[in-house]
mmCIF file of C-alpha atoms in Angstrom:
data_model
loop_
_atom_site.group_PDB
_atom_site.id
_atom_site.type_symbol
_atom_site.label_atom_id
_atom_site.label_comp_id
_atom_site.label_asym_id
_atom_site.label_seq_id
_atom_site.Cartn_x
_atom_site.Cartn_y
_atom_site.Cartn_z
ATOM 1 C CA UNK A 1 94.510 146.764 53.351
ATOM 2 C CA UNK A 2 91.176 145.641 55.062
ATOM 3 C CA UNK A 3 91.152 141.725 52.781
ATOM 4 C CA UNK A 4 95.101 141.840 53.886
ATOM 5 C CA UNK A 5 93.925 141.939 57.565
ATOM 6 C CA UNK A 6 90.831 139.734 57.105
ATOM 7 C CA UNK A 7 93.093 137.180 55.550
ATOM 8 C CA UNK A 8 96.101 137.462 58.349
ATOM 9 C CA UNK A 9 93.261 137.196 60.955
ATOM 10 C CA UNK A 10 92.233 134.140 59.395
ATOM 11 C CA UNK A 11 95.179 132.315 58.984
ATOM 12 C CA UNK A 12 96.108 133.041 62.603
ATOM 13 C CA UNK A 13 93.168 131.978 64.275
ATOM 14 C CA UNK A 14 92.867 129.054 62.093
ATOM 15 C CA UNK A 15 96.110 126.729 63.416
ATOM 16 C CA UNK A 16 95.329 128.534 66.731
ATOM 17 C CA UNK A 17 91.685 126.316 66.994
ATOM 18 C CA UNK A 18 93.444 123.511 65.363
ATOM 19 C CA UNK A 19 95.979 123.624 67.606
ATOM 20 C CA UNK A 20 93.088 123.932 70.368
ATOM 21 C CA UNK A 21 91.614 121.036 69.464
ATOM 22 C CA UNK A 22 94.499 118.372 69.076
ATOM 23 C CA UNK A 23 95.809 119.720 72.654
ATOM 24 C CA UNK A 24 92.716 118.242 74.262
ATOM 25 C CA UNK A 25 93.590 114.465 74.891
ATOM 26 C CA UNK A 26 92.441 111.483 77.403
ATOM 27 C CA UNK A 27 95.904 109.865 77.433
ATOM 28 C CA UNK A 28 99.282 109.432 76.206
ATOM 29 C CA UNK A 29 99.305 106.945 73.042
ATOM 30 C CA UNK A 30 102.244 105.478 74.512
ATOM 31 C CA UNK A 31 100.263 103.601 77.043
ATOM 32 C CA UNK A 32 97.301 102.637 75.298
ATOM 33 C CA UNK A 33 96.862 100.860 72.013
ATOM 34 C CA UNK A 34 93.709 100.224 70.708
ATOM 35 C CA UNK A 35 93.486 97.466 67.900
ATOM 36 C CA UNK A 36 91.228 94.844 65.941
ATOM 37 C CA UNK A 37 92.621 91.521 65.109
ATOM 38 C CA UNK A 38 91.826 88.601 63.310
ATOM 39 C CA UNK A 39 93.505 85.455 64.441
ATOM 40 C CA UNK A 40 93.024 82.178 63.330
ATOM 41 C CA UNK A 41 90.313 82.432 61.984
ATOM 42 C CA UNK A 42 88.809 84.648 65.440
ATOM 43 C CA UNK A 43 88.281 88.564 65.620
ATOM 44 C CA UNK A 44 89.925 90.398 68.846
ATOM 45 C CA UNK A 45 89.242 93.883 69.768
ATOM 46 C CA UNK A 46 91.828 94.531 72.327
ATOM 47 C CA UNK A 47 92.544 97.156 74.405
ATOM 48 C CA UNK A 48 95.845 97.237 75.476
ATOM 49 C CA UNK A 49 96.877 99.470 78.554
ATOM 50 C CA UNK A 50 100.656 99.612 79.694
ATOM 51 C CA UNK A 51 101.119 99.814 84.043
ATOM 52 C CA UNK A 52 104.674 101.664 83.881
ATOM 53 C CA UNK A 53 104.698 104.503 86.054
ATOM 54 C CA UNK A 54 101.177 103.413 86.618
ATOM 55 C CA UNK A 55 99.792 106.804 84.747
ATOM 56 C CA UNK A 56 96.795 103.915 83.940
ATOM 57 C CA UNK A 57 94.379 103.675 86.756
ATOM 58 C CA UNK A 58 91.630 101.222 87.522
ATOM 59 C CA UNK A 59 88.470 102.432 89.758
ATOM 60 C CA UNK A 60 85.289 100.252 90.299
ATOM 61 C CA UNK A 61 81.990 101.530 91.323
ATOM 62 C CA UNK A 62 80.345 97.836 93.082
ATOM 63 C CA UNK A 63 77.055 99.224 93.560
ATOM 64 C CA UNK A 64 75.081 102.390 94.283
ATOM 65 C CA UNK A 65 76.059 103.595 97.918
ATOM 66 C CA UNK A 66 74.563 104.390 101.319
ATOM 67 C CA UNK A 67 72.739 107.233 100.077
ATOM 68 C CA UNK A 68 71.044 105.558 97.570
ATOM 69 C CA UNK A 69 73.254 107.051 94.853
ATOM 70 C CA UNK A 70 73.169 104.995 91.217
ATOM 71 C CA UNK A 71 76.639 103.945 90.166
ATOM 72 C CA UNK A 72 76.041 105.852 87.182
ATOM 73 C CA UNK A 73 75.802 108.925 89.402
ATOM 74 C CA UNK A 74 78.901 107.793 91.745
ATOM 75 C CA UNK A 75 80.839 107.904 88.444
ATOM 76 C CA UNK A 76 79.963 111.366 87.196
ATOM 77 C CA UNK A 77 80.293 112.653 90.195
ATOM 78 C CA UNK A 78 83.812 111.069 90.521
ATOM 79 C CA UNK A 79 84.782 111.905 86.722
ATOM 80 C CA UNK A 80 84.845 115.894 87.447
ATOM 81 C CA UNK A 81 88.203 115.346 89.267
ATOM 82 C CA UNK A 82 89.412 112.478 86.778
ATOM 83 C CA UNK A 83 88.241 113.392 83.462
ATOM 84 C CA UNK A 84 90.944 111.574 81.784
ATOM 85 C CA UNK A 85 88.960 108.575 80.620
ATOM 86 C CA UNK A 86 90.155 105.602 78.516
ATOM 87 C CA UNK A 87 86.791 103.511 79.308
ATOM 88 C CA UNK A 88 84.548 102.115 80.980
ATOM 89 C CA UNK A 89 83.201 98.598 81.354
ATOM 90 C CA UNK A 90 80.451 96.357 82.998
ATOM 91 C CA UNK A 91 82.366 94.224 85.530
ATOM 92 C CA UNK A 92 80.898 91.051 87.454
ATOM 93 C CA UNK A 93 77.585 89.480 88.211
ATOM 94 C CA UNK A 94 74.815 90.608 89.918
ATOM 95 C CA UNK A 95 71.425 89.982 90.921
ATOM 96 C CA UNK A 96 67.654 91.378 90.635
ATOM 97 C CA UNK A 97 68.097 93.858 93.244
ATOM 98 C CA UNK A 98 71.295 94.744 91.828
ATOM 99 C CA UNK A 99 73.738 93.412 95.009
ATOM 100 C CA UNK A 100 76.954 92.014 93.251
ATOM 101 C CA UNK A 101 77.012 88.125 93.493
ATOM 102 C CA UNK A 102 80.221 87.493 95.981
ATOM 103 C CA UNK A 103 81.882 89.169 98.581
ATOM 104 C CA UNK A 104 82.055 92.441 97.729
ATOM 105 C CA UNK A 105 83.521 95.884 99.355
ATOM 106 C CA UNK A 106 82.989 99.377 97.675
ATOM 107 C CA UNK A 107 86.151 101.555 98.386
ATOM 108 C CA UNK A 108 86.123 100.366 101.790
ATOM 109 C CA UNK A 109 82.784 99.908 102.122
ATOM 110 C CA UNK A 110 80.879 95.953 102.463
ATOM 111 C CA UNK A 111 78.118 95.836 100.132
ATOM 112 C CA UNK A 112 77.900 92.122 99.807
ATOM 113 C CA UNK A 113 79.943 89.835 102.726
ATOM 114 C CA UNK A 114 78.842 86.719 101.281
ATOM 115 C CA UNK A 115 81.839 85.022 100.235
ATOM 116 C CA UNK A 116 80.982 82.261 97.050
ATOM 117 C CA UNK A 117 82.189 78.774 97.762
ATOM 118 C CA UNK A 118 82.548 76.474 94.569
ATOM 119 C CA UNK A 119 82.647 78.395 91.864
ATOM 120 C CA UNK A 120 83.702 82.411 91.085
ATOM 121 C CA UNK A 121 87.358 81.784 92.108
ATOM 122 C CA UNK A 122 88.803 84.776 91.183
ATOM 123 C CA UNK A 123 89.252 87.246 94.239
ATOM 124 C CA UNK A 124 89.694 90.513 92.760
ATOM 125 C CA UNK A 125 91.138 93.687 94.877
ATOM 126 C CA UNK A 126 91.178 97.175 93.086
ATOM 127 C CA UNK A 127 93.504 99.236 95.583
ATOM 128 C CA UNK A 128 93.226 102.689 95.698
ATOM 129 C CA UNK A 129 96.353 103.430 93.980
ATOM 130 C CA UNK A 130 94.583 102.252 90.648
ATOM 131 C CA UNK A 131 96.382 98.826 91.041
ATOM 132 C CA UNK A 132 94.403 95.168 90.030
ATOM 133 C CA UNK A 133 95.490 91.995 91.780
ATOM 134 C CA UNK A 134 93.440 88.761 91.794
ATOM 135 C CA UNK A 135 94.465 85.735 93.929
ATOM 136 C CA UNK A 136 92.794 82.202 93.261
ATOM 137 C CA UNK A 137 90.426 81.262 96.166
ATOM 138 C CA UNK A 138 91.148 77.597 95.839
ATOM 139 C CA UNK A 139 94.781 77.790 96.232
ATOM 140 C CA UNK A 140 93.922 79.583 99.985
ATOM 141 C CA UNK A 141 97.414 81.962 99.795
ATOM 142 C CA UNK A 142 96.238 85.229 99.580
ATOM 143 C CA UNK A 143 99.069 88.095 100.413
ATOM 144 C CA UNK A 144 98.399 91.687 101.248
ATOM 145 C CA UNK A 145 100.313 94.644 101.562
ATOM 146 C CA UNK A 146 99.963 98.662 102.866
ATOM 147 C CA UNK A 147 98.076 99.429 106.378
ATOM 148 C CA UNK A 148 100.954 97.594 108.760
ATOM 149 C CA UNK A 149 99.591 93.773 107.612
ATOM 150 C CA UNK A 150 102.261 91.411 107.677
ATOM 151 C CA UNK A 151 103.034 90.628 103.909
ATOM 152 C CA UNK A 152 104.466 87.277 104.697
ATOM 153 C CA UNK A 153 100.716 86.268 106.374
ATOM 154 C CA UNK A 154 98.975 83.798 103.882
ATOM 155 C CA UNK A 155 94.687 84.499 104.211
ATOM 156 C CA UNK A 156 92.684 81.343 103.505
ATOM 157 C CA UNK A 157 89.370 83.469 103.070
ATOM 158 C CA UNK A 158 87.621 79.998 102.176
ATOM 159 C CA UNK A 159 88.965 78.158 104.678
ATOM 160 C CA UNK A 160 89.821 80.040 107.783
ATOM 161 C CA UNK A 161 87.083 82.653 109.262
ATOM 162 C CA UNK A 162 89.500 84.910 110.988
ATOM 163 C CA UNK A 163 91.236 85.239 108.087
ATOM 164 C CA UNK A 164 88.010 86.203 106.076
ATOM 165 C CA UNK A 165 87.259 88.267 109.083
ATOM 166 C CA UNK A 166 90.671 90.192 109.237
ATOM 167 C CA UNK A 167 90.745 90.986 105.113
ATOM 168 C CA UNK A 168 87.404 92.378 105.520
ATOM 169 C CA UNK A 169 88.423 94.564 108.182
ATOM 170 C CA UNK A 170 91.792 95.305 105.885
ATOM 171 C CA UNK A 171 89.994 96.096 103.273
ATOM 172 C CA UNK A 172 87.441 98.408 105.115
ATOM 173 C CA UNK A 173 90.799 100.421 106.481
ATOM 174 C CA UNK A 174 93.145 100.660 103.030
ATOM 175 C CA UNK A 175 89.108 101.844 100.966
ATOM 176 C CA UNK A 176 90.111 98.587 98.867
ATOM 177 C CA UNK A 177 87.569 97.430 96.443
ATOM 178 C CA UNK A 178 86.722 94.060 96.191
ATOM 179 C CA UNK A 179 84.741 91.294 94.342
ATOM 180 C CA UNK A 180 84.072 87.940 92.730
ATOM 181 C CA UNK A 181 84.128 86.578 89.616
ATOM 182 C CA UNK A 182 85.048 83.612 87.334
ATOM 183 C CA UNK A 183 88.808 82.845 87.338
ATOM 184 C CA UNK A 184 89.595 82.127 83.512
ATOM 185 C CA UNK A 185 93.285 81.824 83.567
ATOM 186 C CA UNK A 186 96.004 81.851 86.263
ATOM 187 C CA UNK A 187 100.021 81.838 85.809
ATOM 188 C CA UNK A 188 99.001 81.273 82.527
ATOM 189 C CA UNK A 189 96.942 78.478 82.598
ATOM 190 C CA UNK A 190 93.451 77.574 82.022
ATOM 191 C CA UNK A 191 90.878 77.404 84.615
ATOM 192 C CA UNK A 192 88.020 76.164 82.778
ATOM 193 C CA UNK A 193 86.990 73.609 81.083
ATOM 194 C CA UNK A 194 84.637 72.313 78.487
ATOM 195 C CA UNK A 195 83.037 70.382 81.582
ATOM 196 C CA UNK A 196 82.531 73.189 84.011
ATOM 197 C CA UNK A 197 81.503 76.217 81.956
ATOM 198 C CA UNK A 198 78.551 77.376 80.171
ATOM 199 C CA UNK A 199 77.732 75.934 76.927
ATOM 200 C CA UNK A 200 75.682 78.945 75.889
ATOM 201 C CA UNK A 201 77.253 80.279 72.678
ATOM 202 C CA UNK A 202 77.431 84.221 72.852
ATOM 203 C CA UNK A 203 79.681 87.008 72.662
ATOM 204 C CA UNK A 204 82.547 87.854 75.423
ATOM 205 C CA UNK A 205 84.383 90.347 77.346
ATOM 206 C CA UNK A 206 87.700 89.849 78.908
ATOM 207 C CA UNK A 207 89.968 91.440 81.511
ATOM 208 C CA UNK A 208 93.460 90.134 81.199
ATOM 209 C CA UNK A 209 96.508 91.373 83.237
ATOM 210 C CA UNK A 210 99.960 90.068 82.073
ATOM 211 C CA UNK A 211 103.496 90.875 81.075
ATOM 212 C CA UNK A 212 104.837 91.769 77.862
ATOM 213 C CA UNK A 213 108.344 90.388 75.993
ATOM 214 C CA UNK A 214 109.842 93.326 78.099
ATOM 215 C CA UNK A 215 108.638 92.270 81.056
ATOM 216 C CA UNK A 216 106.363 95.007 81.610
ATOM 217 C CA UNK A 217 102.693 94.884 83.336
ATOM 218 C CA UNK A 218 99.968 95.204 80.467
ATOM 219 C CA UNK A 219 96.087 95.614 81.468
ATOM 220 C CA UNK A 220 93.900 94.378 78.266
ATOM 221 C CA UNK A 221 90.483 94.389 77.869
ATOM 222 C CA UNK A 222 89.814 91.605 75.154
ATOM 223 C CA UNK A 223 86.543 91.452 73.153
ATOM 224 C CA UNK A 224 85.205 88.654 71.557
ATOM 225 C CA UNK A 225 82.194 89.633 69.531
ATOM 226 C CA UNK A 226 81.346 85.651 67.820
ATOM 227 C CA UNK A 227 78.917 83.463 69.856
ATOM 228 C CA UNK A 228 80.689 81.036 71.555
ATOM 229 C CA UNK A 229 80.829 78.857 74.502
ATOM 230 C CA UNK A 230 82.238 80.038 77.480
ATOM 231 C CA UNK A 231 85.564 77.547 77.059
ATOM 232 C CA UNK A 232 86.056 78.379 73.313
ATOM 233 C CA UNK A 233 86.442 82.014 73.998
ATOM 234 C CA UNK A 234 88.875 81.328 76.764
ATOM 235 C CA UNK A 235 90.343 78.903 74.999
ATOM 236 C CA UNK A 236 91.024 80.881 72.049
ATOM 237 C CA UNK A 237 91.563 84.172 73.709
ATOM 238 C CA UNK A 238 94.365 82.746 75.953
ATOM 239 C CA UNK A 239 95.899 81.262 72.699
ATOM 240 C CA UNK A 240 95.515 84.296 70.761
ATOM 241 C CA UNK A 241 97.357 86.544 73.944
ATOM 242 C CA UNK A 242 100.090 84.359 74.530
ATOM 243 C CA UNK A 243 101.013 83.401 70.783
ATOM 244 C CA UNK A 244 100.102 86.916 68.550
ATOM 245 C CA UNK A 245 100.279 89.636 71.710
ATOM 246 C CA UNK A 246 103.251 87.901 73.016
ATOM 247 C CA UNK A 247 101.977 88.108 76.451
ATOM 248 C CA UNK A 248 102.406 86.029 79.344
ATOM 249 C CA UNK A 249 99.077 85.823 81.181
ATOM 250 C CA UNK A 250 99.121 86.547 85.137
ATOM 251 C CA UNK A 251 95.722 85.973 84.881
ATOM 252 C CA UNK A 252 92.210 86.292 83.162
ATOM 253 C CA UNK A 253 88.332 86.791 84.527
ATOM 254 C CA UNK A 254 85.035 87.118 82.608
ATOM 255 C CA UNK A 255 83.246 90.646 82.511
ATOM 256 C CA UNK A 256 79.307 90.876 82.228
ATOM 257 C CA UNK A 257 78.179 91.082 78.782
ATOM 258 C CA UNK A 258 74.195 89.713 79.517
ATOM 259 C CA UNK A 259 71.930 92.286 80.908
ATOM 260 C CA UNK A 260 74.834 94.645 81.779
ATOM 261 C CA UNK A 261 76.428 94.974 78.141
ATOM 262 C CA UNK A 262 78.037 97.856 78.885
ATOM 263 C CA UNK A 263 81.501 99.496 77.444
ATOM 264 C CA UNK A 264 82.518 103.040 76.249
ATOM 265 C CA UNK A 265 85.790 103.621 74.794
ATOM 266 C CA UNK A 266 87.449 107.027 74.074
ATOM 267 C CA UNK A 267 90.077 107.985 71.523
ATOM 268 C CA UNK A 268 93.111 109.658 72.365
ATOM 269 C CA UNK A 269 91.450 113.000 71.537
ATOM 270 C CA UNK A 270 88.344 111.823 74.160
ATOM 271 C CA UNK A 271 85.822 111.636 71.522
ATOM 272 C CA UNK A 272 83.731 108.135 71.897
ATOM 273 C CA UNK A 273 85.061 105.202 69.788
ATOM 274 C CA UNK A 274 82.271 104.121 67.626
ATOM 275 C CA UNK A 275 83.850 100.766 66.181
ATOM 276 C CA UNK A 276 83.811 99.451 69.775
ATOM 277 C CA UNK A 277 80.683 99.834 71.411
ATOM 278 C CA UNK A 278 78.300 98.175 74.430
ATOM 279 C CA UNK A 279 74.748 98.453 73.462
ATOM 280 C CA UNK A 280 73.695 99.281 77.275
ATOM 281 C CA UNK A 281 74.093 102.856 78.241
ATOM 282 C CA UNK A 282 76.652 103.625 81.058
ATOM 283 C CA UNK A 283 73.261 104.966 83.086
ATOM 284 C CA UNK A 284 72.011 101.398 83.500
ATOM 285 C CA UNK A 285 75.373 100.059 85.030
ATOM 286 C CA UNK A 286 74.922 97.736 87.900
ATOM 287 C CA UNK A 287 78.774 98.226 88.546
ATOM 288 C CA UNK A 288 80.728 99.748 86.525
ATOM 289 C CA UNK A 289 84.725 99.537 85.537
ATOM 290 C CA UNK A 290 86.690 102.039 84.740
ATOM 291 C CA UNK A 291 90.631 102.682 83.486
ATOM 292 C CA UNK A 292 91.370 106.452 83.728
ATOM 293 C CA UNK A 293 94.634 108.212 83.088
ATOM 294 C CA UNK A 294 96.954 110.664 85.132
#
């Protein structure tokens, strides 16, 4: 009778731990997609997150913060109340002190109030909610919403100083986080060119936000690992989103992959994805981007 037990113990506990482990996951495979493409003749690791419901979540850690705290740190710390990681990313440019290039404002706090005239049109606002918005500078038509601001109030940040003045301030109040970076594509069209854009063929990382044949919001996070100039991979990436994703692009900016190279991905089951991998470890992160689920 003993072997009898043994063996009903066994098969038991067995399906039990199975069951154990296939119960622990990062996120519903309904929203996220994870895929590799080749397209024309281009390879596309895309990461494709759906908004509805908005159970996907974007946080971003600017820079370390008042108390000297690495961003690294700032996200551990954070990541024992929101362990439901899909990844996390380098985001925008920085310098040798590691102060983001651009105005910049850490969940409501200014790190960096220079605001960059010229170039690095793409003002992006991470709200609290999880939310990503980015408004061209150039076109000087900014909207807001959420702390009483009037919604039909256009802010010119480039060309008005009270209006630069009073989004700071909203920003500071709603814990928004803000910052700079090249504007790629807006309403689906491309904001570079062959004659304003780096020349330097390498590898790039995207972060598109557009909708779907449905109509729904989609986050993607587009890799590009062939050396390229800066306008080829836009180019091509834009091409490759709107013709084989079928998605209508609301808009596109550039995320660091020089001395910040920098990207974790988790499976559904929150084990690391090995086939898509940054060479950086997270611990070096200047800033750091991050799409959680809830």
């Amino acid at each position: 009778m003993k072997p009898i037990k043994l063996m009903l113990a066994i098969c038991i506990a067995l399906p039990l731990a199975l069951f154990a482990q296939s119960s622990s996951t990062c996120y519903d495979r309904d929203y996220v997609e994870v895929s590799k493409v080749e397209y024309q003749g281009g390879e596309y690791s895309v990461v494709s997150m759906l908004r509805s419901g908005e159970r996907i979540r974007a946080k971003y850690f600017a820079a370390e913060d008042d108390y000297g705290r690495a961003v690294y740190d700032r996200y551990q710390e954070w990541q024992q109340t929101n362990s439901n990681i899909i990844l996390i990313s380098s985001g925008t440019y920085w310098n040798e002190q590691k102060i983001p290039v651009g105005l910049t404002i850490d969940n409501g706090v200014v790190v960096n109030n220079s605001l960059v005239y010229g170039r690095m049109d793409a003002l992006t606002i991470v709200y609290a909610t999880g939310g990503i918005v980015v408004s061209n500078l150039n076109d000087g038509n900014l909207k807001l919403s959420g702390g009483g601001v009037n919604t039909s109030r256009e802010f010119d940040l480039r060309g008005s100083t009270d209006d630069l003045y009073d989004f700071v301030e909203w920003a500071q109040e709603q814990e928004a986080t803000v910052f700079q970076t090249h504007l790629l594509v807006y309403d689906d069209k491309l904001k570079v060119s062959s004659n304003n854009s780096s020349t330097e063929p390498r590898e790039r990382r995207f972060l598109a936000v557009g909708r779907n044949d449905n109509g729904d919001i989609v986050h993607l996070i587009v890799h590009r690992p062939e050396h390229a100039s800066f306008y080829k991979s836009t180019s091509e990436t834009k091409q490759f989103l709107n013709d084989y994703e079928d998605i209508e692009v609301i808009f596109m900016i550039n995320l660091d992959t020089g001395y910040q190279d920098i990207f974790e991905l988790r499976n559904w089951n929150c084990s690391v994805n090995q086939t898509i991998k940054g060479p950086i470890h997270p611990r070096e992160a200047a800033n750091l981007l991050v799409y959680y689920f809830k």
